[in-house]
Structures are given as structure tokens and as C-alpha cells.
mmCIF file with all atom_site columns, C-alpha atoms and ligand atoms in Angstrom:
data_model
loop_
_atom_site.group_PDB
_atom_site.id
_atom_site.type_symbol
_atom_site.label_atom_id
_atom_site.label_alt_id
_atom_site.label_comp_id
_atom_site.label_asym_id
_atom_site.label_entity_id
_atom_site.label_seq_id
_atom_site.pdbx_PDB_ins_code
_atom_site.Cartn_x
_atom_site.Cartn_y
_atom_site.Cartn_z
_atom_site.occupancy
_atom_site.B_iso_or_equiv
_atom_site.pdbx_formal_charge
_atom_site.auth_seq_id
_atom_site.auth_comp_id
_atom_site.auth_asym_id
_atom_site.auth_atom_id
_atom_site.pdbx_PDB_model_num
ATOM   1   C  CA  . UNK Y 1 1   ? 15.728  -22.476 7.267   1.00 85.00 ? 831  UNK Y CA  1
ATOM   2   C  CA  . UNK Y 1 2   ? 12.258  -21.452 5.860   1.00 94.00 ? 832  UNK Y CA  1
ATOM   3   C  CA  . UNK Y 1 3   ? 9.552   -24.077 5.399   1.00 96.00 ? 833  UNK Y CA  1
ATOM   4   C  CA  . UNK Y 1 4   ? 8.322   -24.721 1.703   1.00 97.00 ? 834  UNK Y CA  1
ATOM   5   C  CA  . UNK Y 1 5   ? 4.739   -23.160 2.852   1.00 97.00 ? 835  UNK Y CA  1
ATOM   6   C  CA  . UNK Y 1 6   ? 6.336   -19.999 4.232   1.00 98.00 ? 836  UNK Y CA  1
ATOM   7   C  CA  . UNK Y 1 7   ? 8.358   -19.449 1.214   1.00 98.00 ? 837  UNK Y CA  1
ATOM   8   C  CA  . UNK Y 1 8   ? 5.279   -19.696 -0.819  1.00 98.00 ? 838  UNK Y CA  1
ATOM   9   C  CA  . UNK Y 1 9   ? 3.405   -17.369 1.459   1.00 98.00 ? 839  UNK Y CA  1
ATOM   10  C  CA  . UNK Y 1 10  ? 6.007   -14.736 1.435   1.00 98.00 ? 840  UNK Y CA  1
ATOM   11  C  CA  . UNK Y 1 11  ? 6.301   -14.866 -2.254  1.00 98.00 ? 841  UNK Y CA  1
ATOM   12  C  CA  . UNK Y 1 12  ? 2.441   -14.545 -2.432  1.00 98.00 ? 842  UNK Y CA  1
ATOM   13  C  CA  . UNK Y 1 13  ? 3.019   -11.164 -0.458  1.00 98.00 ? 843  UNK Y CA  1
ATOM   14  C  CA  . UNK Y 1 14  ? 5.717   -10.132 -3.111  1.00 98.00 ? 844  UNK Y CA  1
ATOM   15  C  CA  . UNK Y 1 15  ? 3.011   -10.371 -5.719  1.00 98.00 ? 845  UNK Y CA  1
ATOM   16  C  CA  . UNK Y 1 16  ? 0.375   -8.409  -3.373  1.00 98.00 ? 846  UNK Y CA  1
ATOM   17  C  CA  . UNK Y 1 17  ? 2.846   -5.554  -2.959  1.00 98.00 ? 847  UNK Y CA  1
ATOM   18  C  CA  . UNK Y 1 18  ? 3.536   -5.442  -6.687  1.00 98.00 ? 848  UNK Y CA  1
ATOM   19  C  CA  . UNK Y 1 19  ? -0.362  -5.419  -7.363  1.00 98.00 ? 849  UNK Y CA  1
ATOM   20  C  CA  . UNK Y 1 20  ? -0.595  -2.612  -4.737  1.00 98.00 ? 850  UNK Y CA  1
ATOM   21  C  CA  . UNK Y 1 21  ? 1.914   -0.466  -6.702  1.00 98.00 ? 851  UNK Y CA  1
ATOM   22  C  CA  . UNK Y 1 22  ? 0.113   -1.033  -9.964  1.00 98.00 ? 852  UNK Y CA  1
ATOM   23  C  CA  . UNK Y 1 23  ? -3.203  -0.237  -8.324  1.00 98.00 ? 853  UNK Y CA  1
ATOM   24  C  CA  . UNK Y 1 24  ? -1.868  2.979   -7.093  1.00 98.00 ? 854  UNK Y CA  1
ATOM   25  C  CA  . UNK Y 1 25  ? -0.080  3.786   -10.133 1.00 98.00 ? 855  UNK Y CA  1
ATOM   26  C  CA  . UNK Y 1 26  ? -3.359  3.093   -12.232 1.00 98.00 ? 856  UNK Y CA  1
ATOM   27  C  CA  . UNK Y 1 27  ? -5.378  5.232   -9.815  1.00 98.00 ? 857  UNK Y CA  1
ATOM   28  C  CA  . UNK Y 1 28  ? -2.850  7.942   -10.294 1.00 98.00 ? 858  UNK Y CA  1
ATOM   29  C  CA  . UNK Y 1 29  ? -3.544  7.996   -14.127 1.00 98.00 ? 859  UNK Y CA  1
ATOM   30  C  CA  . UNK Y 1 30  ? -7.417  8.264   -13.357 1.00 98.00 ? 860  UNK Y CA  1
ATOM   31  C  CA  . UNK Y 1 31  ? -6.650  11.237  -11.170 1.00 98.00 ? 861  UNK Y CA  1
ATOM   32  C  CA  . UNK Y 1 32  ? -4.469  12.949  -13.642 1.00 97.00 ? 862  UNK Y CA  1
ATOM   33  C  CA  . UNK Y 1 33  ? -7.251  12.498  -16.378 1.00 98.00 ? 863  UNK Y CA  1
ATOM   34  C  CA  . UNK Y 1 34  ? -9.802  13.997  -13.922 1.00 96.00 ? 864  UNK Y CA  1
ATOM   35  C  CA  . UNK Y 1 35  ? -7.832  17.046  -13.148 1.00 94.00 ? 865  UNK Y CA  1
ATOM   36  C  CA  . UNK Y 1 36  ? -6.641  16.252  -9.913  1.00 94.00 ? 866  UNK Y CA  1
ATOM   37  C  CA  . UNK Y 1 37  ? -2.631  16.143  -10.074 1.00 94.00 ? 867  UNK Y CA  1
ATOM   38  C  CA  . UNK Y 1 38  ? -2.393  16.416  -6.250  1.00 94.00 ? 868  UNK Y CA  1
ATOM   39  C  CA  . UNK Y 1 39  ? -4.105  13.187  -5.860  1.00 95.00 ? 869  UNK Y CA  1
ATOM   40  C  CA  . UNK Y 1 40  ? -2.183  11.787  -8.730  1.00 97.00 ? 870  UNK Y CA  1
ATOM   41  C  CA  . UNK Y 1 41  ? 1.228   12.835  -7.204  1.00 96.00 ? 871  UNK Y CA  1
ATOM   42  C  CA  . UNK Y 1 42  ? 0.164   11.262  -3.828  1.00 97.00 ? 872  UNK Y CA  1
ATOM   43  C  CA  . UNK Y 1 43  ? -0.890  8.001   -5.353  1.00 98.00 ? 873  UNK Y CA  1
ATOM   44  C  CA  . UNK Y 1 44  ? 2.340   7.938   -7.592  1.00 98.00 ? 874  UNK Y CA  1
ATOM   45  C  CA  . UNK Y 1 45  ? 4.554   8.127   -4.460  1.00 97.00 ? 875  UNK Y CA  1
ATOM   46  C  CA  . UNK Y 1 46  ? 2.451   5.598   -2.879  1.00 97.00 ? 876  UNK Y CA  1
ATOM   47  C  CA  . UNK Y 1 47  ? 3.058   3.468   -5.740  1.00 98.00 ? 877  UNK Y CA  1
ATOM   48  C  CA  . UNK Y 1 48  ? 6.876   3.725   -5.366  1.00 98.00 ? 878  UNK Y CA  1
ATOM   49  C  CA  . UNK Y 1 49  ? 6.553   3.071   -1.470  1.00 97.00 ? 879  UNK Y CA  1
ATOM   50  C  CA  . UNK Y 1 50  ? 4.679   -0.319  -2.329  1.00 98.00 ? 880  UNK Y CA  1
ATOM   51  C  CA  . UNK Y 1 51  ? 7.623   -1.212  -4.654  1.00 98.00 ? 881  UNK Y CA  1
ATOM   52  C  CA  . UNK Y 1 52  ? 9.940   -0.709  -1.649  1.00 97.00 ? 882  UNK Y CA  1
ATOM   53  C  CA  . UNK Y 1 53  ? 7.727   -3.084  0.456   1.00 98.00 ? 883  UNK Y CA  1
ATOM   54  C  CA  . UNK Y 1 54  ? 8.048   -5.692  -2.291  1.00 98.00 ? 884  UNK Y CA  1
ATOM   55  C  CA  . UNK Y 1 55  ? 11.785  -5.211  -2.584  1.00 98.00 ? 885  UNK Y CA  1
ATOM   56  C  CA  . UNK Y 1 56  ? 12.350  -5.573  1.263   1.00 98.00 ? 886  UNK Y CA  1
ATOM   57  C  CA  . UNK Y 1 57  ? 10.531  -9.058  1.076   1.00 98.00 ? 887  UNK Y CA  1
ATOM   58  C  CA  . UNK Y 1 58  ? 12.225  -10.045 -2.204  1.00 98.00 ? 888  UNK Y CA  1
ATOM   59  C  CA  . UNK Y 1 59  ? 15.623  -9.442  -0.509  1.00 98.00 ? 889  UNK Y CA  1
ATOM   60  C  CA  . UNK Y 1 60  ? 14.632  -11.267 2.589   1.00 98.00 ? 890  UNK Y CA  1
ATOM   61  C  CA  . UNK Y 1 61  ? 13.461  -14.363 0.861   1.00 98.00 ? 891  UNK Y CA  1
ATOM   62  C  CA  . UNK Y 1 62  ? 16.942  -14.370 -1.037  1.00 98.00 ? 892  UNK Y CA  1
ATOM   63  C  CA  . UNK Y 1 63  ? 18.956  -13.981 2.230   1.00 98.00 ? 893  UNK Y CA  1
ATOM   64  C  CA  . UNK Y 1 64  ? 17.368  -17.084 3.451   1.00 97.00 ? 894  UNK Y CA  1
ATOM   65  C  CA  . UNK Y 1 65  ? 18.697  -19.076 0.682   1.00 97.00 ? 895  UNK Y CA  1
ATOM   66  C  CA  . UNK Y 1 66  ? 15.261  -19.328 -1.278  1.00 98.00 ? 896  UNK Y CA  1
ATOM   67  C  CA  . UNK Y 1 67  ? 13.999  -18.276 -4.570  1.00 98.00 ? 897  UNK Y CA  1
ATOM   68  C  CA  . UNK Y 1 68  ? 12.079  -14.870 -4.606  1.00 98.00 ? 898  UNK Y CA  1
ATOM   69  C  CA  . UNK Y 1 69  ? 9.546   -15.341 -7.206  1.00 97.00 ? 899  UNK Y CA  1
ATOM   70  C  CA  . UNK Y 1 70  ? 7.430   -12.855 -9.224  1.00 94.00 ? 900  UNK Y CA  1
ATOM   71  C  CA  . UNK Y 1 71  ? 4.188   -14.577 -10.244 1.00 95.00 ? 901  UNK Y CA  1
ATOM   72  C  CA  . UNK Y 1 72  ? 1.516   -13.378 -12.700 1.00 96.00 ? 902  UNK Y CA  1
ATOM   73  C  CA  . UNK Y 1 73  ? 0.120   -10.011 -11.462 1.00 97.00 ? 903  UNK Y CA  1
ATOM   74  C  CA  . UNK Y 1 74  ? -3.468  -9.264  -12.295 1.00 96.00 ? 904  UNK Y CA  1
ATOM   75  C  CA  . UNK Y 1 75  ? -4.396  -5.891  -14.028 1.00 98.00 ? 905  UNK Y CA  1
ATOM   76  C  CA  . UNK Y 1 76  ? -5.748  -3.239  -11.791 1.00 98.00 ? 906  UNK Y CA  1
ATOM   77  C  CA  . UNK Y 1 77  ? -9.264  -1.733  -12.420 1.00 98.00 ? 907  UNK Y CA  1
ATOM   78  C  CA  . UNK Y 1 78  ? -9.302  1.402   -14.633 1.00 98.00 ? 908  UNK Y CA  1
ATOM   79  C  CA  . UNK Y 1 79  ? -12.608 2.902   -13.815 1.00 97.00 ? 909  UNK Y CA  1
ATOM   80  C  CA  . UNK Y 1 80  ? -13.600 4.728   -10.813 1.00 98.00 ? 910  UNK Y CA  1
ATOM   81  C  CA  . UNK Y 1 81  ? -16.842 6.565   -10.094 1.00 96.00 ? 911  UNK Y CA  1
ATOM   82  C  CA  . UNK Y 1 82  ? -15.301 9.483   -8.196  1.00 92.00 ? 912  UNK Y CA  1
ATOM   83  C  CA  . UNK Y 1 83  ? -12.202 10.532  -6.182  1.00 92.00 ? 913  UNK Y CA  1
ATOM   84  C  CA  . UNK Y 1 84  ? -14.126 9.250   -3.148  1.00 91.00 ? 914  UNK Y CA  1
ATOM   85  C  CA  . UNK Y 1 85  ? -14.393 5.856   -4.738  1.00 95.00 ? 915  UNK Y CA  1
ATOM   86  C  CA  . UNK Y 1 86  ? -10.625 5.850   -5.644  1.00 97.00 ? 916  UNK Y CA  1
ATOM   87  C  CA  . UNK Y 1 87  ? -9.637  6.504   -1.913  1.00 96.00 ? 917  UNK Y CA  1
ATOM   88  C  CA  . UNK Y 1 88  ? -12.302 4.388   -0.497  1.00 96.00 ? 918  UNK Y CA  1
ATOM   89  C  CA  . UNK Y 1 89  ? -10.835 1.342   -2.645  1.00 98.00 ? 919  UNK Y CA  1
ATOM   90  C  CA  . UNK Y 1 90  ? -7.207  2.205   -1.470  1.00 98.00 ? 920  UNK Y CA  1
ATOM   91  C  CA  . UNK Y 1 91  ? -8.687  2.026   2.175   1.00 98.00 ? 921  UNK Y CA  1
ATOM   92  C  CA  . UNK Y 1 92  ? -10.173 -1.271  1.574   1.00 98.00 ? 922  UNK Y CA  1
ATOM   93  C  CA  . UNK Y 1 93  ? -7.283  -2.554  -0.287  1.00 98.00 ? 923  UNK Y CA  1
ATOM   94  C  CA  . UNK Y 1 94  ? -5.015  -1.723  2.636   1.00 98.00 ? 924  UNK Y CA  1
ATOM   95  C  CA  . UNK Y 1 95  ? -7.490  -3.457  4.921   1.00 98.00 ? 925  UNK Y CA  1
ATOM   96  C  CA  . UNK Y 1 96  ? -7.063  -6.551  2.987   1.00 98.00 ? 926  UNK Y CA  1
ATOM   97  C  CA  . UNK Y 1 97  ? -3.277  -6.202  2.651   1.00 98.00 ? 927  UNK Y CA  1
ATOM   98  C  CA  . UNK Y 1 98  ? -3.285  -6.179  6.659   1.00 98.00 ? 928  UNK Y CA  1
ATOM   99  C  CA  . UNK Y 1 99  ? -5.391  -9.358  6.854   1.00 98.00 ? 929  UNK Y CA  1
ATOM   100 C  CA  . UNK Y 1 100 ? -2.750  -11.152 4.613   1.00 98.00 ? 930  UNK Y CA  1
ATOM   101 C  CA  . UNK Y 1 101 ? 0.086   -9.852  6.583   1.00 98.00 ? 931  UNK Y CA  1
ATOM   102 C  CA  . UNK Y 1 102 ? -1.712  -11.249 9.838   1.00 98.00 ? 932  UNK Y CA  1
ATOM   103 C  CA  . UNK Y 1 103 ? -2.040  -14.623 8.077   1.00 98.00 ? 933  UNK Y CA  1
ATOM   104 C  CA  . UNK Y 1 104 ? 1.685   -14.511 7.474   1.00 98.00 ? 934  UNK Y CA  1
ATOM   105 C  CA  . UNK Y 1 105 ? 2.535   -13.700 10.967  1.00 98.00 ? 935  UNK Y CA  1
ATOM   106 C  CA  . UNK Y 1 106 ? 0.142   -16.362 12.274  1.00 98.00 ? 936  UNK Y CA  1
ATOM   107 C  CA  . UNK Y 1 107 ? 2.044   -18.892 10.228  1.00 98.00 ? 937  UNK Y CA  1
ATOM   108 C  CA  . UNK Y 1 108 ? 5.316   -18.017 11.659  1.00 98.00 ? 938  UNK Y CA  1
ATOM   109 C  CA  . UNK Y 1 109 ? 3.919   -18.651 14.969  1.00 98.00 ? 939  UNK Y CA  1
ATOM   110 C  CA  . UNK Y 1 110 ? 2.656   -22.011 13.989  1.00 98.00 ? 940  UNK Y CA  1
ATOM   111 C  CA  . UNK Y 1 111 ? 5.765   -23.172 12.416  1.00 96.00 ? 941  UNK Y CA  1
ATOM   112 C  CA  . UNK Y 1 112 ? 7.481   -21.696 14.456  1.00 97.00 ? 942  UNK Y CA  1
ATOM   113 C  CA  . UNK Y 1 113 ? 9.879   -19.331 12.578  1.00 97.00 ? 943  UNK Y CA  1
ATOM   114 C  CA  . UNK Y 1 114 ? 10.822  -16.430 14.996  1.00 97.00 ? 944  UNK Y CA  1
ATOM   115 C  CA  . UNK Y 1 115 ? 13.286  -14.768 12.565  1.00 97.00 ? 945  UNK Y CA  1
ATOM   116 C  CA  . UNK Y 1 116 ? 10.475  -14.227 9.923   1.00 98.00 ? 946  UNK Y CA  1
ATOM   117 C  CA  . UNK Y 1 117 ? 8.060   -13.253 12.734  1.00 98.00 ? 947  UNK Y CA  1
ATOM   118 C  CA  . UNK Y 1 118 ? 10.531  -10.628 13.799  1.00 98.00 ? 948  UNK Y CA  1
ATOM   119 C  CA  . UNK Y 1 119 ? 11.013  -9.517  10.149  1.00 98.00 ? 949  UNK Y CA  1
ATOM   120 C  CA  . UNK Y 1 120 ? 7.355   -9.093  9.649   1.00 98.00 ? 950  UNK Y CA  1
ATOM   121 C  CA  . UNK Y 1 121 ? 6.795   -6.824  12.320  1.00 98.00 ? 951  UNK Y CA  1
ATOM   122 C  CA  . UNK Y 1 122 ? 7.929   -3.964  10.195  1.00 98.00 ? 952  UNK Y CA  1
ATOM   123 C  CA  . UNK Y 1 123 ? 4.978   -4.822  8.004   1.00 98.00 ? 953  UNK Y CA  1
ATOM   124 C  CA  . UNK Y 1 124 ? 2.626   -5.094  10.836  1.00 98.00 ? 954  UNK Y CA  1
ATOM   125 C  CA  . UNK Y 1 125 ? 3.528   -1.328  11.937  1.00 97.00 ? 955  UNK Y CA  1
ATOM   126 C  CA  . UNK Y 1 126 ? 3.341   -0.106  8.365   1.00 97.00 ? 956  UNK Y CA  1
ATOM   127 C  CA  . UNK Y 1 127 ? -0.022  -1.432  7.973   1.00 97.00 ? 957  UNK Y CA  1
ATOM   128 C  CA  . UNK Y 1 128 ? -1.180  0.375   11.060  1.00 97.00 ? 958  UNK Y CA  1
ATOM   129 C  CA  . UNK Y 1 129 ? 0.138   3.525   9.624   1.00 95.00 ? 959  UNK Y CA  1
ATOM   130 C  CA  . UNK Y 1 130 ? -1.447  2.916   5.891   1.00 96.00 ? 960  UNK Y CA  1
ATOM   131 C  CA  . UNK Y 1 131 ? -4.824  2.114   7.037   1.00 97.00 ? 961  UNK Y CA  1
ATOM   132 C  CA  . UNK Y 1 132 ? -4.823  5.269   9.207   1.00 95.00 ? 962  UNK Y CA  1
ATOM   133 C  CA  . UNK Y 1 133 ? -3.586  7.352   6.244   1.00 94.00 ? 963  UNK Y CA  1
ATOM   134 C  CA  . UNK Y 1 134 ? -6.023  6.244   3.718   1.00 96.00 ? 964  UNK Y CA  1
ATOM   135 C  CA  . UNK Y 1 135 ? -9.045  6.215   6.096   1.00 94.00 ? 965  UNK Y CA  1
ATOM   136 C  CA  . UNK Y 1 136 ? -8.068  9.786   7.044   1.00 89.00 ? 966  UNK Y CA  1
ATOM   137 C  CA  . UNK Y 1 137 ? -8.062  10.967  3.352   1.00 91.00 ? 967  UNK Y CA  1
ATOM   138 C  CA  . UNK Y 1 138 ? -11.488 9.257   2.815   1.00 90.00 ? 968  UNK Y CA  1
ATOM   139 C  CA  . UNK Y 1 139 ? -13.022 11.071  5.803   1.00 84.00 ? 969  UNK Y CA  1
ATOM   140 C  CA  . UNK Y 1 140 ? -11.355 14.340  4.709   1.00 83.00 ? 970  UNK Y CA  1
ATOM   141 C  CA  . UNK Y 1 141 ? -12.824 14.189  1.155   1.00 83.00 ? 971  UNK Y CA  1
ATOM   142 C  CA  . UNK Y 1 142 ? -16.132 13.103  2.571   1.00 80.00 ? 972  UNK Y CA  1
ATOM   143 C  CA  . UNK Y 1 143 ? -16.037 16.219  4.692   1.00 74.00 ? 973  UNK Y CA  1
ATOM   144 C  CA  . UNK Y 1 144 ? -15.007 18.897  2.101   1.00 73.00 ? 974  UNK Y CA  1
ATOM   145 C  CA  . UNK Y 1 145 ? -16.459 17.562  -1.240  1.00 68.00 ? 975  UNK Y CA  1
ATOM   146 C  CA  . UNK Y 1 146 ? -20.345 17.899  -1.665  1.00 64.00 ? 976  UNK Y CA  1
ATOM   147 C  CA  . UNK Y 1 147 ? -20.350 18.293  -5.468  1.00 58.00 ? 977  UNK Y CA  1
ATOM   148 C  CA  . UNK Y 1 148 ? -18.706 21.667  -5.583  1.00 63.00 ? 978  UNK Y CA  1
ATOM   149 C  CA  . UNK Y 1 149 ? -15.934 21.955  -8.003  1.00 65.00 ? 979  UNK Y CA  1
ATOM   150 C  CA  . UNK Y 1 150 ? -14.138 24.572  -5.836  1.00 68.00 ? 980  UNK Y CA  1
ATOM   151 C  CA  . UNK Y 1 151 ? -14.099 22.315  -2.790  1.00 73.00 ? 981  UNK Y CA  1
ATOM   152 C  CA  . UNK Y 1 152 ? -12.753 19.522  -4.831  1.00 73.00 ? 982  UNK Y CA  1
ATOM   153 C  CA  . UNK Y 1 153 ? -9.973  21.839  -6.067  1.00 71.00 ? 983  UNK Y CA  1
ATOM   154 C  CA  . UNK Y 1 154 ? -9.246  22.746  -2.308  1.00 78.00 ? 984  UNK Y CA  1
ATOM   155 C  CA  . UNK Y 1 155 ? -9.267  19.056  -1.491  1.00 79.00 ? 985  UNK Y CA  1
ATOM   156 C  CA  . UNK Y 1 156 ? -6.747  18.319  -4.260  1.00 83.00 ? 986  UNK Y CA  1
ATOM   157 C  CA  . UNK Y 1 157 ? -4.616  20.962  -2.757  1.00 84.00 ? 987  UNK Y CA  1
ATOM   158 C  CA  . UNK Y 1 158 ? -4.721  19.218  0.600   1.00 86.00 ? 988  UNK Y CA  1
ATOM   159 C  CA  . UNK Y 1 159 ? -3.909  16.107  -0.834  1.00 88.00 ? 989  UNK Y CA  1
ATOM   160 C  CA  . UNK Y 1 160 ? -0.842  17.606  -2.592  1.00 89.00 ? 990  UNK Y CA  1
ATOM   161 C  CA  . UNK Y 1 161 ? 0.295   19.001  0.661   1.00 91.00 ? 991  UNK Y CA  1
ATOM   162 C  CA  . UNK Y 1 162 ? -0.122  15.614  2.278   1.00 89.00 ? 992  UNK Y CA  1
ATOM   163 C  CA  . UNK Y 1 163 ? 1.923   13.886  -0.401  1.00 91.00 ? 993  UNK Y CA  1
ATOM   164 C  CA  . UNK Y 1 164 ? 4.885   16.486  -0.043  1.00 91.00 ? 994  UNK Y CA  1
ATOM   165 C  CA  . UNK Y 1 165 ? 4.687   15.634  3.714   1.00 89.00 ? 995  UNK Y CA  1
ATOM   166 C  CA  . UNK Y 1 166 ? 5.124   12.046  2.923   1.00 87.00 ? 996  UNK Y CA  1
ATOM   167 C  CA  . UNK Y 1 167 ? 7.766   12.696  0.528   1.00 88.00 ? 997  UNK Y CA  1
ATOM   168 C  CA  . UNK Y 1 168 ? 9.931   14.631  3.220   1.00 89.00 ? 998  UNK Y CA  1
ATOM   169 C  CA  . UNK Y 1 169 ? 9.131   11.707  5.585   1.00 85.00 ? 999  UNK Y CA  1
ATOM   170 C  CA  . UNK Y 1 170 ? 10.438  9.065   3.123   1.00 83.00 ? 1000 UNK Y CA  1
ATOM   171 C  CA  . UNK Y 1 171 ? 13.520  11.170  2.508   1.00 83.00 ? 1001 UNK Y CA  1
ATOM   172 C  CA  . UNK Y 1 172 ? 14.126  11.624  6.109   1.00 81.00 ? 1002 UNK Y CA  1
ATOM   173 C  CA  . UNK Y 1 173 ? 13.997  7.785   6.683   1.00 75.00 ? 1003 UNK Y CA  1
ATOM   174 C  CA  . UNK Y 1 174 ? 16.186  6.576   3.855   1.00 73.00 ? 1004 UNK Y CA  1
HETATM 175 FE FE1 . LIG A 2 .   ? 2.540   -2.329  1.212   1.00 93.07 ? 711  LIG A FE1 1
HETATM 176 FE FE2 . LIG A 2 .   ? 0.252   -0.395  1.257   1.00 93.07 ? 711  LIG A FE2 1
HETATM 177 O  O1  . LIG A 2 .   ? 0.963   -1.969  1.920   1.00 93.07 ? 711  LIG A O1  1
#
């Protein structure tokens, strides 16, 4: 039996995962318009993953006999200074999501609710992977882009390769 507070916090996380999906999808559009199809593919795929994160939570809330609620989701930004800015923002966003997951985990220990605590461990591990993934992309872009169009082109190819690898990994897991 989940407390009202926990249901509310889990639904808040549903909303955040939805926002993450919209944010990455919006960023993919910016990349398409700036001739970076590899980055666009990577971000589109990641938006799909965020939808899966949302569904996973949604199902869990329903399984506990509570109402999963989709609240109002704010619109993501549409303007970015550069591709470094795009990926820097993805990294900062993931760090924010990690904090929110940590707050949720803390609440399950305060209550206590060990079943939800156990359920959330998947998100704890996932956030570790996501922070590492986006931070490594920021570092790579910073390394290989210094205003040269050719380097930017090579960088996009590298991100496309990573997107394909990620896709294979997701297929293997499902
Ligand atoms: Fe669902 Fe990227 O965190």
C-alpha cells in the first residue's frame, strides 16, 4: 500500500520522464535543421527510451492499485547555441533527474516502503549509465570540434555510430 505522498511523487516522476522524452525529441529537431542527422537519430532514440521509463513507472503505480496521472507537461526549449550546448543541456538534465530519483529513494526509506525502494533501484542504475553516456558525448564533442565544419561532420558520424550501438543494446535487452 503506497502512501498518498509516494503516489504523488511517483506521478511527478512520470511527468519528468515524459518531459525528458519531449526535450530530447525537440533537440533532435534542432539537430536535423542544423545538418546533424546522426545527433538527431541519437536523440530521437533516447526520447523513445524516456517513454519506456515513463511507461515502467506508469505500470508500477497502476499495479499498486493507484491512479497513474499524466499532468501538464511544460514545453521544452527550441533554441540552442550549438551542438555542444544541446548535449551539455542533456547532461545537466540527467543530473537533475538523478537528484529527483534520489529524493524518491530517500522517501521510500523514510516511509518505509521497501517494495517501491526495490522497484526504484532500476532507475538508480539507469541514471548512472545516462549521466556517463551524456557526459562522455559532451567531452567527445569538445575534443573534436573547434569550429571546423569537417570536424563537426566527423563528430556527427561518431554520434551516429553510438546511436546504432545503443539501438542494438536496447534490442538485445527487450
Ligand atoms: Fe529517464 Fe534519461 O532518465
